[in-house]
Amino acid sequence: MTLTPPPLRDDCFALPAGTHWTPVDEALALLRDRLGPVTGVETVPLGEALDRVLAEDVLALRSNPPVANSAVDGYGLCHADVGEGPQKIPLVQGRAAAGAPYGGVLASGYGVRVLTGAALPEGVDTVILQEDVTTNGAEIAFHGPLKKGANTRRAGEDVTKGDRLFAAGHVLGPAELALLAATGRGEVKLRNRLRVAVLSTGDELAEPGTEARADQVYDANRPMLVAMLRRFGFCPVDLGRAPDDRAALRDLLDTAAGRADVILTSGGASAGDEDHMSALLQEAGAMSLWRIAVKPGRPLALGMWRGVPVFGLPGNPVAAMVCTLIFARPAMAQLAGQGWQEPARLMVPAGFAKSKKAGRREYLRARLRDGRAEVFASEGSGRISGLSWAEGLVELPDEAMEVEVDTPVTFIPYAGFGL
Ligand code: AMP
Ligand code: MG
């Protein structure tokens, strides 16, 4: 048999002909359609609810503010008692302070000392700022007219009892906790944290902090993936490293499926002799998607293992991170009960030039400087340093694109992915 060499290609990532490369949007649509919430529900004190997912809609237990109160330190009046021009109004004894109400009804024609946050005494509908009056302690003098309701906060002007504050799936940040607390909620019904198994594969991998042979590489993906999962609010289950051995990997996947709701592996997802992840998923007949038209990221193996979704990420750390952000994160959000999460995209002028070929979507490590997106000098997906150099990704469309300096491009800051 004679061997004929394949045609030369100038791009080692060019998509081989004769294979169907699934477009990114098609892969995302499949994940979105097939995956739903898998996490259970528990009731949790508010103080432990940060970054957790609401399991049900939350209604306001009471209004905010609960009663009308003063927005400033000043004097409470009845608007009908105040005319135009110079005014002199006698003060009643006593005052209204936050947490210490006046108690009585303000007599017509009088004013009362009020402090910020104090419930407005009955008879008071308007407050004049203390800086706008002169007083001898018995009366106040100021200039009218006043606007009715000035310097007061209406009961329920922020939130009314029974209002829906947040929908199920909402992730609770500090601001959400403030509103829940303000409306009196001490505990909330939350989804359990999504448990995500993380497993690195490859005979070449060594543990950072240990001696490594010259031909070994330290496992960079596991710390990265575990950290990303924490940022996403999930619960990482670190399963360590698997050798390039099919039986050992099979056992570890079984363990992972028993301990987690979703599995992230890295390495061995390609079609080489030692690519056991893709082989196992194929063998189990559980490979749903493999060849996705994305750079970096080819190949990404998506499948199920004992009913648990598996993301067989590429071994290259850059590709592993990009695939996690683009594919695994929205899918995991869906599994976690948050619903589908689109990253927050910005259109910004390019600070670089690039001639992009048609056929697959590309993500470049990028950051904003002087209002433009600049990209990392190398697109090599082994260049781990580019990930921390960058502050986000530039997303170039599936189609061909000529980017010149100042061409608008899509920039997704890491924060837009929840990192
Ligand atoms: P693979 O996808 O297994 O063919 O691996 C692709 C490249 O990524 C190889 O150069 C691997 O050595 C490297 N790689 C795989 N896993 C890791 C890891 N956990 N940390 C750092 N590099 C890795
Ligand atoms: Mg490998």
Tab-separated table of N, CA, C and O and ligand atoms in Angstrom, residues 201 204 244 268, ligand 2:
chain	number	residue	atom	x	y	z
A	201	THR	N	-7.012	14.747	33.400
A	201	THR	CA	-6.527	13.482	32.859
A	201	THR	C	-5.216	13.694	32.109
A	201	THR	O	-5.022	14.716	31.468
A	204	GLU	N	1.045	12.796	31.856
A	204	GLU	CA	2.127	13.774	31.993
A	204	GLU	C	1.930	14.711	33.177
A	204	GLU	O	2.792	15.517	33.483
A	244	ASP	N	-3.777	8.185	31.883
A	244	ASP	CA	-4.321	7.854	30.564
A	244	ASP	C	-4.568	6.354	30.507
A	244	ASP	O	-3.860	5.597	29.833
A	268	GLY	N	-7.684	14.623	27.056
A	268	GLY	CA	-8.126	13.344	26.509
A	268	GLY	C	-9.453	13.382	25.780
A	268	GLY	O	-10.136	12.365	25.650
B	2	MG	MG	-3.938	14.071	27.347
